[in-house]
Amino acid sequence: SQGSVLERHHFQQTLCILNTEGCNILENFSDERYEETLDLMKMIILATDLAHHFKLMPTFYEMVQRGGVNKDIVKERRDFLCLLMTSCDLNDSTKPWECTIKTAEMLYQEFFKQGDLEKAVGSQPQPLMDRETANIPDQQIEFFNNVPLPVFELIDDLLPESRCHPARQGVEANIEKWLIVKERTRGCNIFRNGKLVIDADIASDETDNASKKNKNDQC
């Protein structure tokens, strides 16, 4: 296997769309430019595989140390495009809490369904996919801190004129919300009947430390 199975599927679907009558937006390109564009599309789509993304992280930090992206170096421009594509893939983490929660709910519906199927055939699912042991707030806090937050911090550092800081601030705000959920629920199961059960007032900007009391009725 070449790896990046899902990302390679996305690229193949892109080719299917381009080969559909009336959908080839590149049809007026020269053969050379057409191939270059497909190669670039493939590269940035495969870069959304987090395994590939983490391998590029040292390169991005080196760019920051040097003062930014050297636009005269093709590889640096391409690597930066990979970072931007990954940021698009992670954009939900920057959105308001209500959107973030809805996405998390759909993800855990899918994760737990897979975990149940794996248990049914005698396999042990990953902790992320085990509805009996998954600590959703901890998992979300770890993910936000280790994946989207560094991405948007890097873009902010590498391209200050992009004004990407609201996106970074959106990630930071959602981390704060998950920390409140963690404090209130204290390890209790918050996924019931296919839904995330979370206090509605957490979405309010007025939520403060005084409201972070433990709610035993969540358990």
PDB file of C-alpha atoms in Angstrom:
ATOM      1  CA  SER A   1       0.000   0.000   0.000  1.00  0.00           C
ATOM      2  CA  GLN A   2       1.162   3.535  -0.766  1.00  0.00           C
ATOM      3  CA  GLY A   3      -0.472   4.899   2.379  1.00  0.00           C
ATOM      4  CA  SER A   4      -2.660   8.018   2.595  1.00  0.00           C
ATOM      5  CA  VAL A   5      -5.611   5.883   1.465  1.00  0.00           C
ATOM      6  CA  LEU A   6      -8.324   8.467   2.134  1.00  0.00           C
ATOM      7  CA  GLU A   7      -6.317  11.306   0.597  1.00  0.00           C
ATOM      8  CA  ARG A   8      -5.545   9.274  -2.524  1.00  0.00           C
ATOM      9  CA  HIS A   9      -9.262   8.551  -2.810  1.00  0.00           C
ATOM     10  CA  HIS A  10      -9.937  12.306  -2.654  1.00  0.00           C
ATOM     11  CA  PHE A  11      -7.470  12.910  -5.470  1.00  0.00           C
ATOM     12  CA  GLN A  12      -9.003  10.168  -7.598  1.00  0.00           C
ATOM     13  CA  GLN A  13     -12.427  11.737  -7.057  1.00  0.00           C
ATOM     14  CA  THR A  14     -10.958  15.046  -8.216  1.00  0.00           C
ATOM     15  CA  LEU A  15      -9.810  13.373 -11.426  1.00  0.00           C
ATOM     16  CA  CYS A  16     -13.261  11.823 -11.899  1.00  0.00           C
ATOM     17  CA  ILE A  17     -14.861  15.263 -11.620  1.00  0.00           C
ATOM     18  CA  LEU A  18     -12.385  16.770 -14.080  1.00  0.00           C
ATOM     19  CA  ASN A  19     -13.150  13.944 -16.521  1.00  0.00           C
ATOM     20  CA  THR A  20     -16.880  14.592 -16.283  1.00  0.00           C
ATOM     21  CA  GLU A  21     -18.323  16.462 -19.263  1.00  0.00           C
ATOM     22  CA  GLY A  22     -18.623  20.157 -18.547  1.00  0.00           C
ATOM     23  CA  CYS A  23     -16.614  19.973 -15.319  1.00  0.00           C
ATOM     24  CA  ASN A  24     -13.016  20.216 -16.520  1.00  0.00           C
ATOM     25  CA  ILE A  25     -12.063  23.720 -15.405  1.00  0.00           C
ATOM     26  CA  LEU A  26      -8.522  23.084 -16.652  1.00  0.00           C
ATOM     27  CA  GLU A  27      -9.449  22.154 -20.219  1.00  0.00           C
ATOM     28  CA  ASN A  28      -7.915  25.279 -21.741  1.00  0.00           C
ATOM     29  CA  PHE A  29      -4.515  24.669 -20.164  1.00  0.00           C
ATOM     30  CA  SER A  30      -1.591  23.521 -22.256  1.00  0.00           C
ATOM     31  CA  ASP A  31      -0.600  19.888 -21.764  1.00  0.00           C
ATOM     32  CA  GLU A  32       2.422  20.947 -19.739  1.00  0.00           C
ATOM     33  CA  ARG A  33       0.476  23.299 -17.476  1.00  0.00           C
ATOM     34  CA  TYR A  34      -2.293  20.707 -17.090  1.00  0.00           C
ATOM     35  CA  GLU A  35       0.158  18.092 -15.810  1.00  0.00           C
ATOM     36  CA  GLU A  36       1.863  20.607 -13.510  1.00  0.00           C
ATOM     37  CA  THR A  37      -1.488  21.597 -12.032  1.00  0.00           C
ATOM     38  CA  LEU A  38      -2.534  17.987 -11.435  1.00  0.00           C
ATOM     39  CA  ASP A  39       0.806  17.282  -9.760  1.00  0.00           C
ATOM     40  CA  LEU A  40       0.332  20.294  -7.497  1.00  0.00           C
ATOM     41  CA  MET A  41      -3.238  19.290  -6.645  1.00  0.00           C
ATOM     42  CA  LYS A  42      -2.116  15.770  -5.800  1.00  0.00           C
ATOM     43  CA  MET A  43       0.710  17.080  -3.613  1.00  0.00           C
ATOM     44  CA  ILE A  44      -1.432  19.403  -1.496  1.00  0.00           C
ATOM     45  CA  ILE A  45      -4.262  16.858  -1.141  1.00  0.00           C
ATOM     46  CA  LEU A  46      -1.849  14.157   0.057  1.00  0.00           C
ATOM     47  CA  ALA A  47      -0.340  16.716   2.444  1.00  0.00           C
ATOM     48  CA  THR A  48      -3.586  16.700   4.442  1.00  0.00           C
ATOM     49  CA  ASP A  49      -2.634  13.230   5.679  1.00  0.00           C
ATOM     50  CA  LEU A  50      -1.463  14.116   9.189  1.00  0.00           C
ATOM     51  CA  ALA A  51       1.373  11.579   8.993  1.00  0.00           C
ATOM     52  CA  HIS A  52       2.747  13.563   6.049  1.00  0.00           C
ATOM     53  CA  HIS A  53       1.953  16.882   7.716  1.00  0.00           C
ATOM     54  CA  PHE A  54       3.936  16.069  10.864  1.00  0.00           C
ATOM     55  CA  LYS A  55       6.972  15.211   8.740  1.00  0.00           C
ATOM     56  CA  LEU A  56       6.832  18.730   7.281  1.00  0.00           C
ATOM     57  CA  MET A  57       6.522  20.506  10.638  1.00  0.00           C
ATOM     58  CA  PRO A  58      10.315  20.874  11.200  1.00  0.00           C
ATOM     59  CA  THR A  59      10.542  22.514   7.773  1.00  0.00           C
ATOM     60  CA  PHE A  60       7.911  25.075   8.734  1.00  0.00           C
ATOM     61  CA  TYR A  61       9.632  25.887  12.025  1.00  0.00           C
ATOM     62  CA  GLU A  62      12.894  26.384  10.137  1.00  0.00           C
ATOM     63  CA  MET A  63      11.094  28.861   7.868  1.00  0.00           C
ATOM     64  CA  VAL A  64       9.905  30.777  10.935  1.00  0.00           C
ATOM     65  CA  GLN A  65      13.471  30.909  12.285  1.00  0.00           C
ATOM     66  CA  ARG A  66      14.671  32.296   8.944  1.00  0.00           C
ATOM     67  CA  GLY A  67      12.005  35.000   8.975  1.00  0.00           C
ATOM     68  CA  GLY A  68       9.345  33.534   6.689  1.00  0.00           C
ATOM     69  CA  VAL A  69       8.757  31.806   3.372  1.00  0.00           C
ATOM     70  CA  ASN A  70      11.368  32.450   0.701  1.00  0.00           C
ATOM     71  CA  LYS A  71       9.092  33.000  -2.273  1.00  0.00           C
ATOM     72  CA  ASP A  72      12.014  32.572  -4.667  1.00  0.00           C
ATOM     73  CA  ILE A  73      12.433  28.923  -3.681  1.00  0.00           C
ATOM     74  CA  VAL A  74       9.883  26.679  -5.388  1.00  0.00           C
ATOM     75  CA  LYS A  75      10.029  23.965  -2.714  1.00  0.00           C
ATOM     76  CA  GLU A  76       9.307  26.471   0.064  1.00  0.00           C
ATOM     77  CA  ARG A  77       6.326  27.857  -1.831  1.00  0.00           C
ATOM     78  CA  ARG A  78       5.003  24.344  -2.364  1.00  0.00           C
ATOM     79  CA  ASP A  79       5.553  23.330   1.245  1.00  0.00           C
ATOM     80  CA  PHE A  80       3.699  26.442   2.367  1.00  0.00           C
ATOM     81  CA  LEU A  81       0.811  25.545   0.051  1.00  0.00           C
ATOM     82  CA  CYS A  82       0.678  22.182   1.825  1.00  0.00           C
ATOM     83  CA  LEU A  83       0.383  23.999   5.152  1.00  0.00           C
ATOM     84  CA  LEU A  84      -2.417  26.184   3.800  1.00  0.00           C
ATOM     85  CA  MET A  85      -4.294  23.159   2.468  1.00  0.00           C
ATOM     86  CA  THR A  86      -3.987  21.459   5.858  1.00  0.00           C
ATOM     87  CA  SER A  87      -5.354  24.595   7.502  1.00  0.00           C
ATOM     88  CA  CYS A  88      -8.376  24.386   5.191  1.00  0.00           C
ATOM     89  CA  ASP A  89      -8.828  20.762   6.197  1.00  0.00           C
ATOM     90  CA  LEU A  90      -8.791  21.805   9.865  1.00  0.00           C
ATOM     91  CA  ASN A  91     -10.918  24.923   9.516  1.00  0.00           C
ATOM     92  CA  ASP A  92     -13.774  23.547  11.631  1.00  0.00           C
ATOM     93  CA  SER A  93     -11.573  23.936  14.703  1.00  0.00           C
ATOM     94  CA  THR A  94     -11.633  27.719  14.183  1.00  0.00           C
ATOM     95  CA  LYS A  95     -15.418  28.036  14.016  1.00  0.00           C
ATOM     96  CA  PRO A  96     -17.872  29.010  16.766  1.00  0.00           C
ATOM     97  CA  TRP A  97     -18.408  26.462  19.536  1.00  0.00           C
ATOM     98  CA  GLU A  98     -21.830  25.390  18.255  1.00  0.00           C
ATOM     99  CA  CYS A  99     -20.278  24.320  14.929  1.00  0.00           C
ATOM    100  CA  THR A 100     -17.342  22.615  16.624  1.00  0.00           C
ATOM    101  CA  ILE A 101     -19.642  20.579  18.863  1.00  0.00           C
ATOM    102  CA  LYS A 102     -21.827  19.502  15.948  1.00  0.00           C
ATOM    103  CA  THR A 103     -18.794  18.310  14.015  1.00  0.00           C
ATOM    104  CA  ALA A 104     -17.425  16.478  17.063  1.00  0.00           C
ATOM    105  CA  GLU A 105     -20.783  14.792  17.522  1.00  0.00           C
ATOM    106  CA  MET A 106     -20.798  13.500  13.934  1.00  0.00           C
ATOM    107  CA  LEU A 107     -17.179  12.349  14.227  1.00  0.00           C
ATOM    108  CA  TYR A 108     -17.843  10.347  17.390  1.00  0.00           C
ATOM    109  CA  GLN A 109     -20.951   8.819  15.861  1.00  0.00           C
ATOM    110  CA  GLU A 110     -18.688   7.507  13.101  1.00  0.00           C
ATOM    111  CA  PHE A 111     -15.821   6.571  15.436  1.00  0.00           C
ATOM    112  CA  PHE A 112     -17.996   4.621  17.861  1.00  0.00           C
ATOM    113  CA  LYS A 113     -19.852   2.856  15.066  1.00  0.00           C
ATOM    114  CA  GLN A 114     -16.502   1.618  13.739  1.00  0.00           C
ATOM    115  CA  GLY A 115     -15.390   0.679  17.247  1.00  0.00           C
ATOM    116  CA  ASP A 116     -18.555  -1.351  17.778  1.00  0.00           C
ATOM    117  CA  LEU A 117     -17.979  -3.215  14.508  1.00  0.00           C
ATOM    118  CA  GLU A 118     -14.377  -3.962  15.470  1.00  0.00           C
ATOM    119  CA  LYS A 119     -15.490  -5.348  18.844  1.00  0.00           C
ATOM    120  CA  ALA A 120     -18.101  -7.492  17.089  1.00  0.00           C
ATOM    121  CA  VAL A 121     -15.355  -9.299  15.164  1.00  0.00           C
ATOM    122  CA  GLY A 122     -13.138  -9.687  18.214  1.00  0.00           C
ATOM    123  CA  SER A 123     -10.777  -6.755  17.689  1.00  0.00           C
ATOM    124  CA  GLN A 124      -9.896  -4.065  20.202  1.00  0.00           C
ATOM    125  CA  PRO A 125     -10.626  -0.585  18.766  1.00  0.00           C
ATOM    126  CA  GLN A 126      -8.383   2.401  19.273  1.00  0.00           C
ATOM    127  CA  PRO A 127      -9.206   4.417  22.436  1.00  0.00           C
ATOM    128  CA  LEU A 128     -10.625   7.134  20.194  1.00  0.00           C
ATOM    129  CA  MET A 129     -13.234   4.710  18.876  1.00  0.00           C
ATOM    130  CA  ASP A 130     -14.163   2.848  22.060  1.00  0.00           C
ATOM    131  CA  ARG A 131     -17.411   4.314  23.401  1.00  0.00           C
ATOM    132  CA  GLU A 132     -16.858   2.607  26.751  1.00  0.00           C
ATOM    133  CA  THR A 133     -13.518   4.216  27.538  1.00  0.00           C
ATOM    134  CA  ALA A 134     -13.171   7.303  25.306  1.00  0.00           C
ATOM    135  CA  ASN A 135     -12.633  10.521  27.257  1.00  0.00           C
ATOM    136  CA  ILE A 136     -13.956  12.961  24.683  1.00  0.00           C
ATOM    137  CA  PRO A 137     -12.877  16.257  26.333  1.00  0.00           C
ATOM    138  CA  ASP A 138      -9.320  14.980  26.861  1.00  0.00           C
ATOM    139  CA  GLN A 139      -9.125  13.675  23.298  1.00  0.00           C
ATOM    140  CA  GLN A 140     -10.396  16.947  21.857  1.00  0.00           C
ATOM    141  CA  ILE A 141      -8.064  19.087  23.975  1.00  0.00           C
ATOM    142  CA  GLU A 142      -5.085  16.969  22.941  1.00  0.00           C
ATOM    143  CA  PHE A 143      -6.073  17.131  19.270  1.00  0.00           C
ATOM    144  CA  PHE A 144      -6.666  20.889  19.231  1.00  0.00           C
ATOM    145  CA  ASN A 145      -3.376  21.587  21.013  1.00  0.00           C
ATOM    146  CA  ASN A 146      -1.284  19.254  18.858  1.00  0.00           C
ATOM    147  CA  VAL A 147      -2.786  19.667  15.390  1.00  0.00           C
ATOM    148  CA  PRO A 148      -4.830  22.767  14.454  1.00  0.00           C
ATOM    149  CA  LEU A 149      -3.316  25.226  16.945  1.00  0.00           C
ATOM    150  CA  PRO A 150       0.296  24.788  15.721  1.00  0.00           C
ATOM    151  CA  VAL A 151      -0.911  25.040  12.110  1.00  0.00           C
ATOM    152  CA  PHE A 152      -2.608  28.400  12.588  1.00  0.00           C
ATOM    153  CA  GLU A 153       0.239  29.683  14.763  1.00  0.00           C
ATOM    154  CA  LEU A 154       2.661  28.836  11.959  1.00  0.00           C
ATOM    155  CA  ILE A 155       0.582  30.613   9.323  1.00  0.00           C
ATOM    156  CA  ASP A 156       0.348  33.628  11.617  1.00  0.00           C
ATOM    157  CA  ASP A 157       4.156  33.623  12.004  1.00  0.00           C
ATOM    158  CA  LEU A 158       5.010  32.884   8.370  1.00  0.00           C
ATOM    159  CA  LEU A 159       2.506  35.255   6.805  1.00  0.00           C
ATOM    160  CA  PRO A 160       1.601  38.015   9.266  1.00  0.00           C
ATOM    161  CA  GLU A 161      -0.112  40.027   6.556  1.00  0.00           C
ATOM    162  CA  SER A 162      -2.611  37.175   6.125  1.00  0.00           C
ATOM    163  CA  ARG A 163      -4.308  38.294   9.357  1.00  0.00           C
ATOM    164  CA  CYS A 164      -4.745  34.656  10.325  1.00  0.00           C
ATOM    165  CA  HIS A 165      -4.810  35.444  14.044  1.00  0.00           C
ATOM    166  CA  PRO A 166      -8.649  35.320  14.265  1.00  0.00           C
ATOM    167  CA  ALA A 167      -8.446  31.690  13.121  1.00  0.00           C
ATOM    168  CA  ARG A 168      -5.838  30.930  15.771  1.00  0.00           C
ATOM    169  CA  GLN A 169      -7.951  32.708  18.361  1.00  0.00           C
ATOM    170  CA  GLY A 170     -10.933  30.606  17.314  1.00  0.00           C
ATOM    171  CA  VAL A 171      -8.951  27.426  18.016  1.00  0.00           C
ATOM    172  CA  GLU A 172      -7.815  28.794  21.376  1.00  0.00           C
ATOM    173  CA  ALA A 173     -11.404  29.698  22.297  1.00  0.00           C
ATOM    174  CA  ASN A 174     -12.591  26.170  21.517  1.00  0.00           C
ATOM    175  CA  ILE A 175      -9.797  24.694  23.629  1.00  0.00           C
ATOM    176  CA  GLU A 176     -11.034  26.835  26.515  1.00  0.00           C
ATOM    177  CA  LYS A 177     -14.569  25.512  25.988  1.00  0.00           C
ATOM    178  CA  TRP A 178     -13.370  21.904  26.028  1.00  0.00           C
ATOM    179  CA  LEU A 179     -11.449  22.620  29.235  1.00  0.00           C
ATOM    180  CA  ILE A 180     -14.695  23.823  30.798  1.00  0.00           C
ATOM    181  CA  VAL A 181     -16.472  20.660  29.625  1.00  0.00           C
ATOM    182  CA  LYS A 182     -13.666  18.572  31.133  1.00  0.00           C
ATOM    183  CA  GLU A 183     -13.909  20.410  34.454  1.00  0.00           C
ATOM    184  CA  ARG A 184     -17.679  20.091  34.642  1.00  0.00           C
ATOM    185  CA  THR A 185     -17.979  16.468  33.605  1.00  0.00           C
ATOM    186  CA  ARG A 186     -14.863  15.062  35.309  1.00  0.00           C
ATOM    187  CA  GLY A 187     -14.581  11.938  33.175  1.00  0.00           C
ATOM    188  CA  CYS A 188     -18.306  11.205  32.928  1.00  0.00           C
ATOM    189  CA  ASN A 189     -19.795   9.888  29.706  1.00  0.00           C
ATOM    190  CA  ILE A 190     -21.020  12.833  27.613  1.00  0.00           C
ATOM    191  CA  PHE A 191     -22.022  10.803  24.543  1.00  0.00           C
ATOM    192  CA  ARG A 192     -25.511   9.379  24.960  1.00  0.00           C
ATOM    193  CA  ASN A 193     -27.941   8.023  22.378  1.00  0.00           C
ATOM    194  CA  GLY A 194     -25.746   9.283  19.563  1.00  0.00           C
ATOM    195  CA  LYS A 195     -25.550  12.835  20.942  1.00  0.00           C
ATOM    196  CA  LEU A 196     -23.016  14.910  22.845  1.00  0.00           C
ATOM    197  CA  VAL A 197     -24.635  16.034  26.094  1.00  0.00           C
ATOM    198  CA  ILE A 198     -23.023  19.361  26.950  1.00  0.00           C
ATOM    199  CA  ASP A 199     -24.344  22.372  28.874  1.00  0.00           C
ATOM    200  CA  ALA A 200     -25.765  24.946  26.485  1.00  0.00           C
ATOM    201  CA  ASP A 201     -24.366  27.889  28.451  1.00  0.00           C
ATOM    202  CA  ILE A 202     -20.781  26.872  27.595  1.00  0.00           C
ATOM    203  CA  ALA A 203     -21.350  28.489  24.203  1.00  0.00           C
ATOM    204  CA  SER A 204     -21.793  31.858  25.909  1.00  0.00           C
ATOM    205  CA  ASP A 205     -18.840  34.238  25.916  1.00  0.00           C
ATOM    206  CA  GLU A 206     -19.863  35.146  29.451  1.00  0.00           C
ATOM    207  CA  THR A 207     -18.969  31.691  30.762  1.00  0.00           C
ATOM    208  CA  ASP A 208     -16.385  32.308  33.504  1.00  0.00           C
ATOM    209  CA  ASN A 209     -14.573  30.497  36.248  1.00  0.00           C
ATOM    210  CA  ALA A 210     -17.517  30.865  38.588  1.00  0.00           C
ATOM    211  CA  SER A 211     -19.620  28.717  36.268  1.00  0.00           C
ATOM    212  CA  LYS A 212     -17.068  25.904  36.059  1.00  0.00           C
ATOM    213  CA  LYS A 213     -18.477  23.979  38.995  1.00  0.00           C
ATOM    214  CA  ASN A 214     -18.753  20.216  38.768  1.00  0.00           C
ATOM    215  CA  LYS A 215     -22.194  19.053  37.681  1.00  0.00           C
ATOM    216  CA  ASN A 216     -22.785  15.574  39.032  1.00  0.00           C
ATOM    217  CA  ASP A 217     -26.034  15.266  37.095  1.00  0.00           C
ATOM    218  CA  GLN A 218     -23.909  14.948  33.930  1.00  0.00           C
ATOM    219  CA  CYS A 219     -22.804  11.477  35.115  1.00  0.00           C
TER     220      CYS A 219
END
